Coordinates of C-alpha atoms in Angstrom, one line a residue:
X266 CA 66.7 76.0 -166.5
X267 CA 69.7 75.3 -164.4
X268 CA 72.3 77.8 -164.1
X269 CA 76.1 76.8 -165.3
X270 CA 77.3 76.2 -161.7
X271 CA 80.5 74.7 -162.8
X272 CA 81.3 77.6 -165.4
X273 CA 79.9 79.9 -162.8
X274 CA 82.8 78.7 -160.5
X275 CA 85.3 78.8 -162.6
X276 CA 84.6 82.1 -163.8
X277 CA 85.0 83.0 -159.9
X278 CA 88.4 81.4 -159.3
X279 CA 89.7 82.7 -163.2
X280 CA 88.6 86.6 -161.6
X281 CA 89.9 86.2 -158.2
X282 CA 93.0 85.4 -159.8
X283 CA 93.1 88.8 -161.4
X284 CA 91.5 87.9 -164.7
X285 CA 88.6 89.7 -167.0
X286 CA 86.1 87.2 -167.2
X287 CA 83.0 86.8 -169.5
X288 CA 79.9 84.2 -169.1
X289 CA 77.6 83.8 -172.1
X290 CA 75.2 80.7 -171.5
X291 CA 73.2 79.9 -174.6
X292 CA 72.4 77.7 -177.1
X293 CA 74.9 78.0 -180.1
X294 CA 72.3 76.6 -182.7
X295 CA 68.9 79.1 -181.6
X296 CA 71.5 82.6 -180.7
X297 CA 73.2 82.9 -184.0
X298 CA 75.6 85.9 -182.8
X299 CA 77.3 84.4 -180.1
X300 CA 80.6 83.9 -182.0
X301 CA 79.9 87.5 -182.6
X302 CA 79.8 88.1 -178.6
X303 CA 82.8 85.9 -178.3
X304 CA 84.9 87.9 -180.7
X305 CA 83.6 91.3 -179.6
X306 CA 85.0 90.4 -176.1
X307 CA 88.4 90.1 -177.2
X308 CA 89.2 86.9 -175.6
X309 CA 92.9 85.6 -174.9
X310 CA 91.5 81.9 -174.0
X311 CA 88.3 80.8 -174.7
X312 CA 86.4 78.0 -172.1
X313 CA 83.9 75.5 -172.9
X314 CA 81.9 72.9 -170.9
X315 CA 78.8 71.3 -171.8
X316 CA 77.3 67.5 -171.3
X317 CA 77.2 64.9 -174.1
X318 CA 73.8 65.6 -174.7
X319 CA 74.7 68.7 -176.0
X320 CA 77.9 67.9 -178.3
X321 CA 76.2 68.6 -181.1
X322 CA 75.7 71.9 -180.1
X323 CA 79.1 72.3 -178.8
X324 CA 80.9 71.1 -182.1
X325 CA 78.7 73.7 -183.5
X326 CA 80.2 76.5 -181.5
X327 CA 83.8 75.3 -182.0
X328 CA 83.4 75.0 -185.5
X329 CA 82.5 78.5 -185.6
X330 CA 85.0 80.1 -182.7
X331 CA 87.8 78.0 -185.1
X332 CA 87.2 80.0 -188.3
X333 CA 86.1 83.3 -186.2
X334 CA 89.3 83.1 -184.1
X335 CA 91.7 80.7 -185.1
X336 CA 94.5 82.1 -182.4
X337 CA 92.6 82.1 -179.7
X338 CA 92.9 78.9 -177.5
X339 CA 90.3 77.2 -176.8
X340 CA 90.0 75.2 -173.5
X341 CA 87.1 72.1 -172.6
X342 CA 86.1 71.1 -169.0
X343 CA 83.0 69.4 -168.4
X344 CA 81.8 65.9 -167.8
X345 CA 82.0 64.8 -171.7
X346 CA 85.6 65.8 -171.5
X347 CA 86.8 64.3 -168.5
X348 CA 85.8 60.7 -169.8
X349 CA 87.0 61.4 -173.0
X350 CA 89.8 63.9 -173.2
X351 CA 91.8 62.4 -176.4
X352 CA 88.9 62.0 -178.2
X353 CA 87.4 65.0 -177.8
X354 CA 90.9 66.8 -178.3
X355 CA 90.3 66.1 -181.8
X356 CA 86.7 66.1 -182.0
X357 CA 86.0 69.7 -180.9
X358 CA 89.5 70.8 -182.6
X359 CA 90.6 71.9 -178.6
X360 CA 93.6 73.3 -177.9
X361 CA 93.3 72.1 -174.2
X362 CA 90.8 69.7 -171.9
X363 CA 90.6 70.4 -168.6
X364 CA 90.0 66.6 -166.4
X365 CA 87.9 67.1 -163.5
X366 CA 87.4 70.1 -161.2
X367 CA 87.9 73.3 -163.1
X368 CA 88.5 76.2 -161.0
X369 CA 92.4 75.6 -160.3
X370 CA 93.1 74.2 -163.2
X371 CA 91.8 76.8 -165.2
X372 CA 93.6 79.5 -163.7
X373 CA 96.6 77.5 -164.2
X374 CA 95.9 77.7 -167.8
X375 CA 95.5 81.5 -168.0
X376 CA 98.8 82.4 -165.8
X377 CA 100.6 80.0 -168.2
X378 CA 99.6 81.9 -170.9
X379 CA 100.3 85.5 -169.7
X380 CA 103.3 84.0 -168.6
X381 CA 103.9 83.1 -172.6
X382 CA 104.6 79.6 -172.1
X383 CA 102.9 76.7 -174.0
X384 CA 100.1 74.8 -172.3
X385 CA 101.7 71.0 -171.7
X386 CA 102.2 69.5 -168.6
X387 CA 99.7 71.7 -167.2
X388 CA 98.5 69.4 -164.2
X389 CA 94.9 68.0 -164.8
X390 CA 95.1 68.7 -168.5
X391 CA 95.2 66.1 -171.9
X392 CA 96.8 68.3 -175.1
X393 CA 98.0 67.4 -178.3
X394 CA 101.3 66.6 -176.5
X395 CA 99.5 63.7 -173.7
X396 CA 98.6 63.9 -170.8
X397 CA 99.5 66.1 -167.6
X398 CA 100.2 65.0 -164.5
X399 CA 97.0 64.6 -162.0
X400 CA 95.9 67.4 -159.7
X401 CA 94.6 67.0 -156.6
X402 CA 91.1 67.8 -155.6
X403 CA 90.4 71.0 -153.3
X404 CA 90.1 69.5 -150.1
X405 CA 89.2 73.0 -148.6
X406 CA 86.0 73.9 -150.4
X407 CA 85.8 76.7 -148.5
X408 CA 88.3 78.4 -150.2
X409 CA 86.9 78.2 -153.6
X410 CA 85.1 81.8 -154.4
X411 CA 81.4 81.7 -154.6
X412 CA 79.8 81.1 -158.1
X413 CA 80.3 84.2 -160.5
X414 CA 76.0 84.5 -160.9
X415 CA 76.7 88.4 -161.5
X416 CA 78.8 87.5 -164.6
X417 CA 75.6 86.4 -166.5
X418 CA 71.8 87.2 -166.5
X419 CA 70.9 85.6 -163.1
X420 CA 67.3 87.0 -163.3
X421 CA 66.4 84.4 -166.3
X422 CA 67.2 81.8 -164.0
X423 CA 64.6 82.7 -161.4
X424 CA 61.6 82.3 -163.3
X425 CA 59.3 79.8 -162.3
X426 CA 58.3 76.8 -162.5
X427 CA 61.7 76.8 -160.1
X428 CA 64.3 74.2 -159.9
X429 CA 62.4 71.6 -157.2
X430 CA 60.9 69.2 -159.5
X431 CA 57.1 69.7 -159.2
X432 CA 57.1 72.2 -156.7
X433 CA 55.6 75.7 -158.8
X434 CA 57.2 78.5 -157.3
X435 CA 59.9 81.3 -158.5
X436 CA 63.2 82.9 -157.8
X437 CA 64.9 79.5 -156.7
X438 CA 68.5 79.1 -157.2
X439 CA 70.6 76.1 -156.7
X440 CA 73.9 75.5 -154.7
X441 CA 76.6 72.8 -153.9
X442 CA 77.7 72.4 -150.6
X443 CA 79.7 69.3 -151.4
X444 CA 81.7 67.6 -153.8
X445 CA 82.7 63.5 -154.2
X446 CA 80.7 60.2 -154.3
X447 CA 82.4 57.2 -152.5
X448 CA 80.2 54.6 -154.7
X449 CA 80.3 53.2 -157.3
X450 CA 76.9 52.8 -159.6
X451 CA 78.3 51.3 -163.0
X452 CA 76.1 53.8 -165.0
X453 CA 77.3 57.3 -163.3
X454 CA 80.9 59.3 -163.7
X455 CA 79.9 61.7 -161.6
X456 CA 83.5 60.3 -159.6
X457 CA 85.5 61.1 -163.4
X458 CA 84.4 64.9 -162.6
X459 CA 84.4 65.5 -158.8
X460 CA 86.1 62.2 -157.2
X461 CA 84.9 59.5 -154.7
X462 CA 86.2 60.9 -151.7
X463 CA 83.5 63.1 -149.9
X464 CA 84.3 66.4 -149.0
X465 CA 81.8 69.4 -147.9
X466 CA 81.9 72.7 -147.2
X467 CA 81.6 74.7 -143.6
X468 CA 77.9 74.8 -142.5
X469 CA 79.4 78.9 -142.4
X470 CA 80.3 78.9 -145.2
X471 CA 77.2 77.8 -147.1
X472 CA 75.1 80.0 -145.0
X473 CA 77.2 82.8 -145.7
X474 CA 76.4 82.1 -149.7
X475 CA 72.6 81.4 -148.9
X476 CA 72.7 85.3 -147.2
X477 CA 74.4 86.7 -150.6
X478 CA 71.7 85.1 -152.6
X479 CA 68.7 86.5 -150.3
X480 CA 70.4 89.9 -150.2
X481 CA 71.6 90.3 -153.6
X482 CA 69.0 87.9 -155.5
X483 CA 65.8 87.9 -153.0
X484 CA 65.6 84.0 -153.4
X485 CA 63.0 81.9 -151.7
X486 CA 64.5 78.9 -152.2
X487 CA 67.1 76.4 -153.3
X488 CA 67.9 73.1 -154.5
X489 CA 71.1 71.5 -153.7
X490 CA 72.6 70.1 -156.7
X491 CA 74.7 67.5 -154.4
X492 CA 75.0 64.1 -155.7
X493 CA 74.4 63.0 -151.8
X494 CA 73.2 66.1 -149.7
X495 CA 73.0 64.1 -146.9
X496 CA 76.6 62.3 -147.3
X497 CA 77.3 63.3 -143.8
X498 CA 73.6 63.4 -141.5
X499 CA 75.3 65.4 -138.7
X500 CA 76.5 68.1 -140.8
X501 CA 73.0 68.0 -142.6
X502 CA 71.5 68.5 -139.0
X503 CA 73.9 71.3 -138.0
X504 CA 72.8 73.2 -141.5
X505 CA 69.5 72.8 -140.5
X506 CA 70.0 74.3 -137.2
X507 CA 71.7 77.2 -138.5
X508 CA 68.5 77.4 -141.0
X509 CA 66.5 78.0 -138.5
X510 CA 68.3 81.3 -136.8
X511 CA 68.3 83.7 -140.5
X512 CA 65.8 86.1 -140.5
X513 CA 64.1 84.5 -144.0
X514 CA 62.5 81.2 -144.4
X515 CA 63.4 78.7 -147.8
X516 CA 62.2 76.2 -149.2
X517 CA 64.7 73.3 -150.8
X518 CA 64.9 70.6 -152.2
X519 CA 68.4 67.8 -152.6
X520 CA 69.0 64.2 -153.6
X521 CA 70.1 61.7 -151.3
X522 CA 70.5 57.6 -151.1
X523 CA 67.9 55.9 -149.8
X524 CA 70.5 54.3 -147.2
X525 CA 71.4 58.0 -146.6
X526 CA 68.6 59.3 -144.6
X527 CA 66.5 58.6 -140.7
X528 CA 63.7 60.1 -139.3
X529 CA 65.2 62.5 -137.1
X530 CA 67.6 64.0 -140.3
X531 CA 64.1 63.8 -142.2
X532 CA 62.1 65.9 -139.3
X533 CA 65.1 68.2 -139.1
X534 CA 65.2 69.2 -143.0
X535 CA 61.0 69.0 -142.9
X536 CA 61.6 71.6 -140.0
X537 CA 64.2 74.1 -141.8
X538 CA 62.6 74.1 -144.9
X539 CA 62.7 70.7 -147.3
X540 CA 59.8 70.2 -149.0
X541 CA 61.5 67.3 -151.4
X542 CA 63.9 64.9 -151.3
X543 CA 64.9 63.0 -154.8
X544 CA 66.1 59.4 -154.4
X545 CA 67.9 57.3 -157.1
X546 CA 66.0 54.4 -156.8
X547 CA 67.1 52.6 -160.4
X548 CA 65.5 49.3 -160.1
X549 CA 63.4 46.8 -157.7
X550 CA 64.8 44.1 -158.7
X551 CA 67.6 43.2 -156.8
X552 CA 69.4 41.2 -159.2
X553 CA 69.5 45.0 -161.2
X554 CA 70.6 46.5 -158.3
X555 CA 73.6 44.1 -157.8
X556 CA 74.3 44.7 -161.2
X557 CA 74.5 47.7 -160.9
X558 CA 76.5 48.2 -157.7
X559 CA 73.7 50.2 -156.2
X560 CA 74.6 48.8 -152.4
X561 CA 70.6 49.0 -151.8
X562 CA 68.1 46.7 -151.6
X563 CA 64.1 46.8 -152.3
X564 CA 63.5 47.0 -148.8
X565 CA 65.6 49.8 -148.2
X566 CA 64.0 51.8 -150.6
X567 CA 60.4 50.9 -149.3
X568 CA 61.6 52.4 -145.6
X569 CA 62.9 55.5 -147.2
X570 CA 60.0 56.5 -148.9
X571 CA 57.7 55.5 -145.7
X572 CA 60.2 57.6 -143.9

């Protein structure tokens, strides 16, 4: 199971803005009471996110928050919701869809409310009343708090068989160090949630989260969750680098292009810790991969997986 990094952040940015904050991650069709939880928590604004694989599961829990707490407002975010924010306004029975990245916009939300106001033109939000204008993405993402893990049972999400796909282990957690994709494969909207300009966090900064989660957590490794962990090779290198100095040894995993990788970044991550790298590969047929906009070719791939 992957932990609810995007509800984890927000839940961050909502409590460093002064706010009581509650994460419950479950499945609203196996854990009957969590309306019940809901309710018993006394919420002033209720937030959702969830992937269209799961809608069915979400319309479930909406249908049930509606008649359990029909004041409440109840705010979307989430990949689903950011491609379709007017539909889903009236398919979930929303008060509010947050478009994009969460953690600012969210916050926005709640001072708007303890403020009393109503929640249009709330910028990067769709309501009832249209659209708000666009909000800029965080270009400093080392200002944005460090995902609320504490608000939730963490410990479940340590369990093995880990996060790195076929690698057995335990007591792996996973992390983003950046944010943005600059292409543009037909078949992803991975640029509808985060954007396609590239933007990473401090190498500091991310080592300063990897020593929370070894102190408070005791992981042994991670998987970064980055649509293109290597985006930016150099700052990939310097990571490594830095791996090497702490006091603990990881093991990690990330996904990369196969036109996003050499054999020096390769022996660098091999060095620090990497025991996988996941590539999008799609298709060997070129004519697939045009259509696709991939920007790679056959032979591209083959040299990245000899590499």
């Amino acid at each position: 199971m992957f932990p609810p990094l995007g509800v984890m952040y927000v839940a961050a940015a909502l409590r460093e803005a002064g706010h009581r904050v509650q994460i419950l991650d479950g499945d609203p069709l196996l854990e009957v009471d969590m309306a019940d939880r809901i309710a018993a928590f006394d919420p002033a604004l209720i937030g959702l996110s969830f992937l269209t694989m799961t809608i069915v599961r979400a319309r479930h829990l909406c249908e049930q928050l509606r008649a359990r707490l029909p004041q409440v407002p109840l705010m979307l975010g989430g990949p689903h919701v950011t491609a379709e924010p007017a539909r889903s306004l009236i398919d979930f029975a929303a008060d509010i869809i947050v478009i994009g990245e969460g953690e600012r916009t969210a916050a926005a939300v709640a001072e708007r409310l303890e403020e009393g106001g109503d929640l249009t033109d709330i910028p990067g939000t769709y309501t009832a009343a249209g659209k708000g204008p666009p909000r800029a993405s965080i270009d400093e993402l080392d200002t944005v708090p460090f995902p609320a893990r504490d608000l939730c049972d963490f410990e479940r999400y340590l369990s093995p068989p880990g996060l790195i796909r076929g690698w057995a282990s335990t007591r792996h957690a996973s992390m983003l160090a950046s944010r943005g994709c600059p292409f543009r494969c037909t078949f992803c909207a991975s640029h509808l949630q985060l954007g396609r300009r590239f933007r990473l966090r401090s190498v500091e900064n991310v080592i300063a989260e990897l020593d929370h989660l070894v102190a408070r957590y005791a992981i042994r490794g991670v998987y970064w969750v980055d649509d293109i962990f290597t985006g930016d090779r150099s700052w990939v290198r310097a990571l490594c680098d830095r791996l090497m100095t702490r006091p603990y040894r990881l093991e990690w995993g990330c996904q990369s292009r196969v036109t996003g990788i050499d054999r020096i970044t390769l022996e660098a991550m091999k060095a620090a810790g990497c025991v996988q790298v996941d590539f999008g590969v799609e298709s060997g047929s070129q004519k697939i991969l045009n259509r696709m906009r991939k920007g790679t070719r056959p032979d591209t791939i083959l040299k990245a997986f000899e590499l």
